[in-house]
Amino acid sequence: MPPSTPAPALPRVRVLATGGTIAGAQTGGSRGYQAAAFSIEALIGAVPQLATLAQLEVEQVAAIGSQDMNEAVWLKLAARAQAALAEPDIAAVVITHGTDTMEETGYFLNLVVHSAKPVVLVGAMRPATEISADGPMNLYNAVAVAVHPAARGRGVLVVANDEIHFAREVSKTNTTQVGTFKATHRGLAGLVHAGRLHLYAPPVRRHTTESEFSVGPATVLPRVDIVYAYAGMGRELIDAAVRAGAKGLVIAGVGDGNLNTVALAATAAAARAGVAVVRSSRTGGGVVERNLEISDDELGFIAADELNPQKARVLLMLGLTRTADPAALQEMFFTY
Ligand code: SIN
């Protein structure tokens, strides 16, 4: 008999856990639940089919609801992901995360992690103890995406509800439904059904290996605040952000990133004082272009292009680690 060929070893995947509803537990039959109640070992233990996809190694980086996500955890996550991806035998990183701020964490990592290996964020809308919890299938699909060779080089991805999203494009659009994630501009990265992938066109904006941004645990991210515009708004919140030390301001403007006369005057004063001002939009879609109703050239503003306010804040924070020049920052918004 010919010698039997040993089965090839399954790829090694590092799972970085941060908490969220995917690890959430209801208490006493109530509809309420506590996020981040289960350990990552418990989540993986609930999906034995994962053992057919990969050898998983786990690290609990945080145990929080993602409303408590912050820059310190981002820096730690980026460092842990980068360290894992630098290990030759690690094929990919999967990050479990709450859905509320997943789009911000994903975009941050998309800009600062330098590797072509897949980085996949996954969460769930229903806690692990709820009827028809979505976490187990989302986790299975996330690992299936992470180990697929074609997922390499596509930037950071988000997997949920049988969909694969680019971290740059995805946004949470619904408070409770499992189909909350939508790609607002450039469409889906692909579909994944019970572990089978259908990948679409790769991303067009720069990311990961081509990104100019890098961070270490000692990086200090400059303060950037978001101010939401509304009919009849005053200047007080803009002035307060500047007084609080903001180095950047993102305006969640009405329509095409607009502001009323009073707020515009306050924002222009902030820009003259050296605060980087980005005009984004509260509409949830569309491009904010330069110099339509507001003269960005004259006022020294930056147009957010396709980024929603929370993602514009991420890029502005990283941009400000390199330059405060509005023209150079504008170029970053056209590039990333
Ligand atoms: C969270 O973001 O941690 C809570 C909501 C969720 O994960 O769906």
Coordinates of C-alpha atoms and ligand atoms in Angstrom, one line a residue:
M1 CA 0.0 0.0 0.0
P2 CA 1.3 3.5 -0.8
P3 CA 2.1 5.6 2.2
S4 CA -0.9 7.7 3.1
T5 CA -0.4 11.5 2.6
P6 CA -1.1 13.4 5.8
A7 CA -4.0 15.8 5.6
P8 CA -2.8 19.3 5.2
A9 CA -3.0 21.3 8.4
L10 CA -5.8 23.8 8.7
P11 CA -4.8 27.4 8.6
R12 CA -4.0 29.2 11.9
V13 CA -6.3 32.1 12.6
R14 CA -5.9 34.5 15.6
V15 CA -9.2 35.6 17.0
L16 CA -9.0 38.9 18.9
A17 CA -12.1 39.4 21.0
T18 CA -13.5 42.7 22.2
G19 CA -17.0 41.9 23.4
G20 CA -20.2 43.3 21.9
T21 CA -23.7 41.7 21.5
I22 CA -22.2 38.6 19.8
A23 CA -20.9 37.8 23.3
G24 CA -24.0 39.1 25.0
A25 CA -26.3 37.3 27.5
Q26 CA -29.9 38.0 28.4
T27 CA -30.7 37.9 32.1
G28 CA -33.8 36.2 33.6
G29 CA -35.8 36.0 30.3
S30 CA -35.9 39.7 29.9
R31 CA -35.4 41.4 26.5
G32 CA -32.5 43.4 27.9
Y33 CA -29.0 41.9 27.9
Q34 CA -25.5 42.5 29.0
A35 CA -22.9 42.8 26.2
A36 CA -19.6 41.1 26.4
A37 CA -20.8 38.5 29.0
F38 CA -19.4 35.4 27.3
S39 CA -15.7 34.7 26.8
I40 CA -14.3 34.1 23.3
E41 CA -13.7 30.5 24.3
A42 CA -17.4 30.1 25.0
L43 CA -18.4 31.7 21.7
I44 CA -16.1 29.4 19.7
G45 CA -17.2 26.4 21.8
A46 CA -20.8 27.0 20.6
V47 CA -19.8 26.6 17.0
P48 CA -18.0 23.2 16.7
Q49 CA -18.0 23.4 12.9
L50 CA -15.3 26.0 13.2
A51 CA -12.9 23.2 13.8
T52 CA -13.3 22.1 10.1
L53 CA -12.2 25.5 8.9
A54 CA -9.2 26.6 10.9
Q55 CA -7.0 26.2 14.0
L56 CA -8.2 29.1 16.1
E57 CA -6.1 30.8 18.7
V58 CA -7.8 33.3 20.9
E59 CA -6.9 36.5 22.7
Q60 CA -9.4 38.6 24.7
V61 CA -8.2 42.2 24.0
A62 CA -11.2 43.8 25.6
A63 CA -14.6 42.9 27.0
I64 CA -16.8 45.8 26.3
G65 CA -19.9 46.9 24.5
S66 CA -18.7 48.8 21.5
Q67 CA -20.3 52.0 22.7
D68 CA -17.2 52.0 25.0
M69 CA -14.7 51.5 22.2
N70 CA -12.1 54.2 22.2
E71 CA -8.7 55.2 20.8
A72 CA -6.8 53.3 23.4
V73 CA -8.4 50.0 22.5
W74 CA -8.0 50.8 18.8
L75 CA -4.3 51.2 19.3
K76 CA -4.1 48.0 21.3
L77 CA -6.1 46.1 18.7
A78 CA -4.0 47.5 15.8
A79 CA -0.8 46.4 17.7
R80 CA -2.2 42.9 18.5
A81 CA -3.5 42.4 14.9
Q82 CA -0.2 43.6 13.4
A83 CA 1.8 41.3 15.7
A84 CA -0.3 38.3 14.8
L85 CA -0.2 39.0 11.1
A86 CA 3.6 39.2 11.3
E87 CA 3.8 35.6 12.4
P88 CA 4.5 33.6 9.3
D89 CA 2.1 30.8 10.3
I90 CA -0.9 33.0 11.0
A91 CA -3.1 33.2 8.0
A92 CA -5.6 35.8 9.1
V93 CA -7.1 37.7 12.0
V94 CA -10.7 37.7 13.0
I95 CA -12.0 40.3 15.5
T96 CA -15.2 39.9 17.4
H97 CA -16.8 43.3 18.1
G98 CA -20.0 45.1 18.9
T99 CA -21.9 46.4 15.9
D100 CA -22.4 49.9 17.2
T101 CA -19.0 51.3 16.4
M102 CA -17.7 48.4 14.2
E103 CA -17.5 50.6 11.2
E104 CA -15.1 53.0 12.9
T105 CA -12.8 50.3 14.3
G106 CA -12.8 48.6 10.9
Y107 CA -11.9 51.7 9.0
F108 CA -9.2 52.6 11.6
L109 CA -7.6 49.2 11.2
N110 CA -8.0 49.4 7.4
L111 CA -5.8 52.5 7.5
V112 CA -3.1 51.4 10.0
V113 CA -2.7 47.6 9.7
H114 CA 0.0 46.8 7.2
S115 CA -0.6 43.3 5.8
A116 CA -2.3 41.7 2.8
K117 CA -3.6 38.9 5.1
P118 CA -7.3 39.1 5.8
V119 CA -8.5 41.0 8.8
V120 CA -12.2 40.3 9.4
L121 CA -14.5 42.0 11.9
V122 CA -17.6 40.1 13.0
G123 CA -20.5 40.9 15.4
A124 CA -24.1 40.1 15.9
M125 CA -27.3 42.0 16.4
R126 CA -28.9 39.3 18.8
P127 CA -27.2 38.3 22.0
A128 CA -25.9 34.7 22.2
T129 CA -28.8 33.6 24.3
E130 CA -31.6 35.0 22.1
I131 CA -33.9 32.9 19.8
S132 CA -32.2 32.6 16.4
A133 CA -29.0 34.3 17.6
D134 CA -27.1 35.5 14.5
G135 CA -23.6 35.3 16.1
P136 CA -22.7 31.6 15.5
M137 CA -23.3 31.7 11.7
N138 CA -21.7 35.1 11.5
L139 CA -18.6 33.8 13.3
Y140 CA -18.5 30.7 11.1
N141 CA -18.8 32.8 8.0
A142 CA -16.2 35.3 9.2
V143 CA -13.6 32.5 9.7
A144 CA -14.5 31.1 6.3
V145 CA -13.8 34.4 4.7
A146 CA -10.6 34.9 6.7
V147 CA -9.1 31.6 5.5
H148 CA -10.1 32.0 1.9
P149 CA -7.0 32.9 -0.3
A150 CA -9.1 35.3 -2.4
A151 CA -9.9 37.5 0.7
R152 CA -6.2 38.6 0.8
G153 CA -5.4 42.1 -0.2
R154 CA -9.0 43.4 0.0
G155 CA -8.5 45.6 3.1
V156 CA -10.3 45.1 6.4
L157 CA -13.6 43.3 6.0
V158 CA -16.8 43.1 8.0
V159 CA -19.0 39.9 7.9
A160 CA -22.6 39.8 9.1
N161 CA -25.9 38.5 7.8
D162 CA -24.4 36.5 5.0
E163 CA -22.7 39.7 3.6
I164 CA -19.1 40.7 3.3
H165 CA -18.5 44.4 3.5
F166 CA -15.4 46.6 3.1
A167 CA -14.7 48.4 6.4
R168 CA -14.5 51.7 4.5
E169 CA -17.9 51.3 2.9
V170 CA -20.0 49.7 5.6
S171 CA -22.3 51.6 8.0
K172 CA -24.8 50.4 10.7
T173 CA -28.2 51.7 9.5
N174 CA -30.7 50.0 11.8
T175 CA -31.0 49.8 15.6
T176 CA -32.1 46.2 15.9
Q177 CA -32.4 44.3 12.6
V178 CA -29.9 41.7 11.6
G179 CA -29.5 43.3 8.2
T180 CA -28.3 46.5 9.7
F181 CA -25.1 46.8 7.8
K182 CA -25.2 48.5 4.4
A183 CA -22.6 49.7 2.0
T184 CA -23.6 53.2 1.3
H185 CA -21.5 54.0 -1.8
R186 CA -19.5 51.3 -3.5
G187 CA -21.4 48.2 -2.8
L188 CA -20.8 44.8 -1.2
A189 CA -17.4 43.1 -1.0
G190 CA -19.3 39.9 -1.5
L191 CA -21.6 37.3 -0.1
V192 CA -21.0 34.3 2.2
H193 CA -23.5 31.6 2.6
A194 CA -22.8 28.8 5.1
G195 CA -19.1 29.3 4.6
R196 CA -19.2 29.6 0.8
L197 CA -17.8 32.8 -0.6
H198 CA -18.8 34.9 -3.6
L199 CA -16.3 37.8 -3.8
Y200 CA -17.0 40.9 -5.9
A201 CA -14.7 43.7 -7.2
P202 CA -11.8 44.6 -4.9
P203 CA -11.7 48.0 -3.2
V204 CA -10.5 51.0 -5.1
R205 CA -9.3 53.3 -2.3
R206 CA -5.9 52.9 -0.6
H207 CA -5.8 50.7 2.4
T208 CA -3.5 48.5 4.7
T209 CA -0.3 47.7 2.7
E210 CA -0.6 50.9 0.7
S211 CA -1.6 53.2 3.6
E212 CA 0.8 56.0 4.7
F213 CA -0.5 55.8 8.3
S214 CA 1.0 53.8 11.1
V215 CA 0.5 53.8 14.8
G216 CA 2.2 52.3 17.8
P217 CA 1.0 51.9 21.4
A218 CA 2.5 55.3 22.2
T219 CA 0.8 57.1 19.4
V220 CA -1.4 60.0 20.6
L221 CA -4.3 60.6 18.4
P222 CA -5.4 64.2 18.2
R223 CA -8.8 65.2 19.6
V224 CA -11.4 65.4 16.8
D225 CA -15.0 66.1 17.7
I226 CA -18.2 65.7 15.6
V227 CA -20.8 68.5 15.7
Y228 CA -24.2 67.6 14.3
A229 CA -26.0 70.3 12.3
Y230 CA -29.7 71.0 12.6
A231 CA -32.3 73.7 11.7
G232 CA -31.7 76.7 13.9
M233 CA -28.4 75.5 15.4
G234 CA -26.2 78.0 17.3
R235 CA -22.5 78.3 17.5
E236 CA -22.1 77.1 21.1
L237 CA -21.2 73.5 20.4
I238 CA -18.6 74.5 17.8
D239 CA -17.0 77.0 20.2
A240 CA -17.1 74.5 23.0
A241 CA -15.3 71.9 21.0
V242 CA -12.5 74.4 20.1
R243 CA -12.3 75.5 23.8
A244 CA -12.0 71.8 24.8
G245 CA -8.9 71.5 22.6
A246 CA -10.2 69.9 19.4
K247 CA -7.5 69.9 16.7
G248 CA -10.1 68.8 14.2
L249 CA -13.8 69.2 13.8
V250 CA -16.1 67.1 11.7
I251 CA -19.4 68.8 10.8
A252 CA -22.3 66.3 10.3
G253 CA -23.8 69.0 8.0
V254 CA -27.3 69.2 6.6
G255 CA -27.6 68.1 3.0
D256 CA -24.4 68.5 1.2
G257 CA -22.4 69.2 4.4
N258 CA -24.1 72.6 4.9
L259 CA -24.4 74.8 8.0
N260 CA -26.5 77.8 8.7
T261 CA -24.9 81.3 8.8
V262 CA -24.3 81.4 12.5
A263 CA -22.6 78.0 12.7
L264 CA -20.7 78.7 9.5
A265 CA -19.2 81.8 11.1
A266 CA -18.1 79.8 14.2
T267 CA -16.6 77.1 12.0
A268 CA -14.8 79.5 9.8
A269 CA -13.3 81.1 13.0
A270 CA -12.2 77.7 14.1
A271 CA -10.5 77.1 10.8
R272 CA -8.7 80.5 11.0
A273 CA -7.5 79.4 14.5
G274 CA -5.9 76.3 13.0
V275 CA -8.5 73.7 13.6
A276 CA -8.9 71.3 10.7
V277 CA -12.6 71.5 9.6
V278 CA -14.2 68.6 7.6
R279 CA -17.6 69.0 6.1
S280 CA -19.5 65.7 6.1
S281 CA -23.2 65.0 5.9
R282 CA -25.9 63.8 8.2
T283 CA -27.9 62.4 5.3
G284 CA -26.3 58.9 5.3
G285 CA -25.4 58.9 1.6
G286 CA -23.9 60.9 -1.2
V287 CA -20.7 62.7 -1.8
V288 CA -19.8 66.0 -0.1
E289 CA -18.1 68.0 -2.8
R290 CA -15.9 71.1 -2.5
N291 CA -17.1 74.6 -3.1
L292 CA -20.8 74.0 -3.9
E293 CA -22.8 76.1 -1.5
I294 CA -19.8 76.8 0.9
S295 CA -16.5 78.1 -0.4
D296 CA -14.1 75.6 1.0
D297 CA -11.2 77.3 -0.8
E298 CA -11.9 80.6 0.8
L299 CA -12.6 79.2 4.3
G300 CA -9.9 76.5 4.4
F301 CA -12.3 73.6 4.9
I302 CA -12.0 70.0 3.8
A303 CA -14.8 68.1 2.1
A304 CA -15.4 64.6 3.4
D305 CA -16.0 63.2 0.0
E306 CA -17.7 59.8 0.6
L307 CA -17.1 59.4 4.3
N308 CA -19.8 59.7 6.9
P309 CA -19.1 61.8 9.9
Q310 CA -17.8 59.0 12.1
K311 CA -15.4 57.7 9.5
A312 CA -14.3 61.2 8.5
R313 CA -13.3 61.6 12.2
V314 CA -11.1 58.5 12.0
L315 CA -9.4 59.6 8.9
L316 CA -9.0 63.2 10.2
M317 CA -7.4 61.9 13.5
L318 CA -4.9 59.9 11.5
G319 CA -4.3 62.6 9.0
L320 CA -3.6 65.1 11.7
T321 CA -0.8 62.8 13.0
R322 CA 1.0 63.7 9.7
T323 CA -0.1 67.2 8.7
A324 CA -2.4 70.1 9.6
D325 CA -2.4 71.5 6.1
P326 CA -6.0 71.5 4.8
A327 CA -4.9 70.9 1.2
A328 CA -2.9 67.8 2.2
L329 CA -5.7 66.6 4.4
Q330 CA -8.1 67.1 1.5
E331 CA -6.0 64.9 -0.6
M332 CA -6.2 62.2 2.0
F333 CA -10.0 62.3 1.8
F334 CA -9.8 61.7 -1.9
T335 CA -7.3 58.9 -1.5
Y336 CA -8.6 56.8 1.4
Ligands
SIN1 C1 -22.3 46.9 20.8 O1 -22.0 47.5 19.8 O2 -21.5 46.4 21.6 C2 -23.7 46.6 21.1 C3 -24.6 46.3 19.9 C4 -24.1 45.1 19.1 O3 -23.1 44.6 19.3 O4 -24.9 44.8 18.3

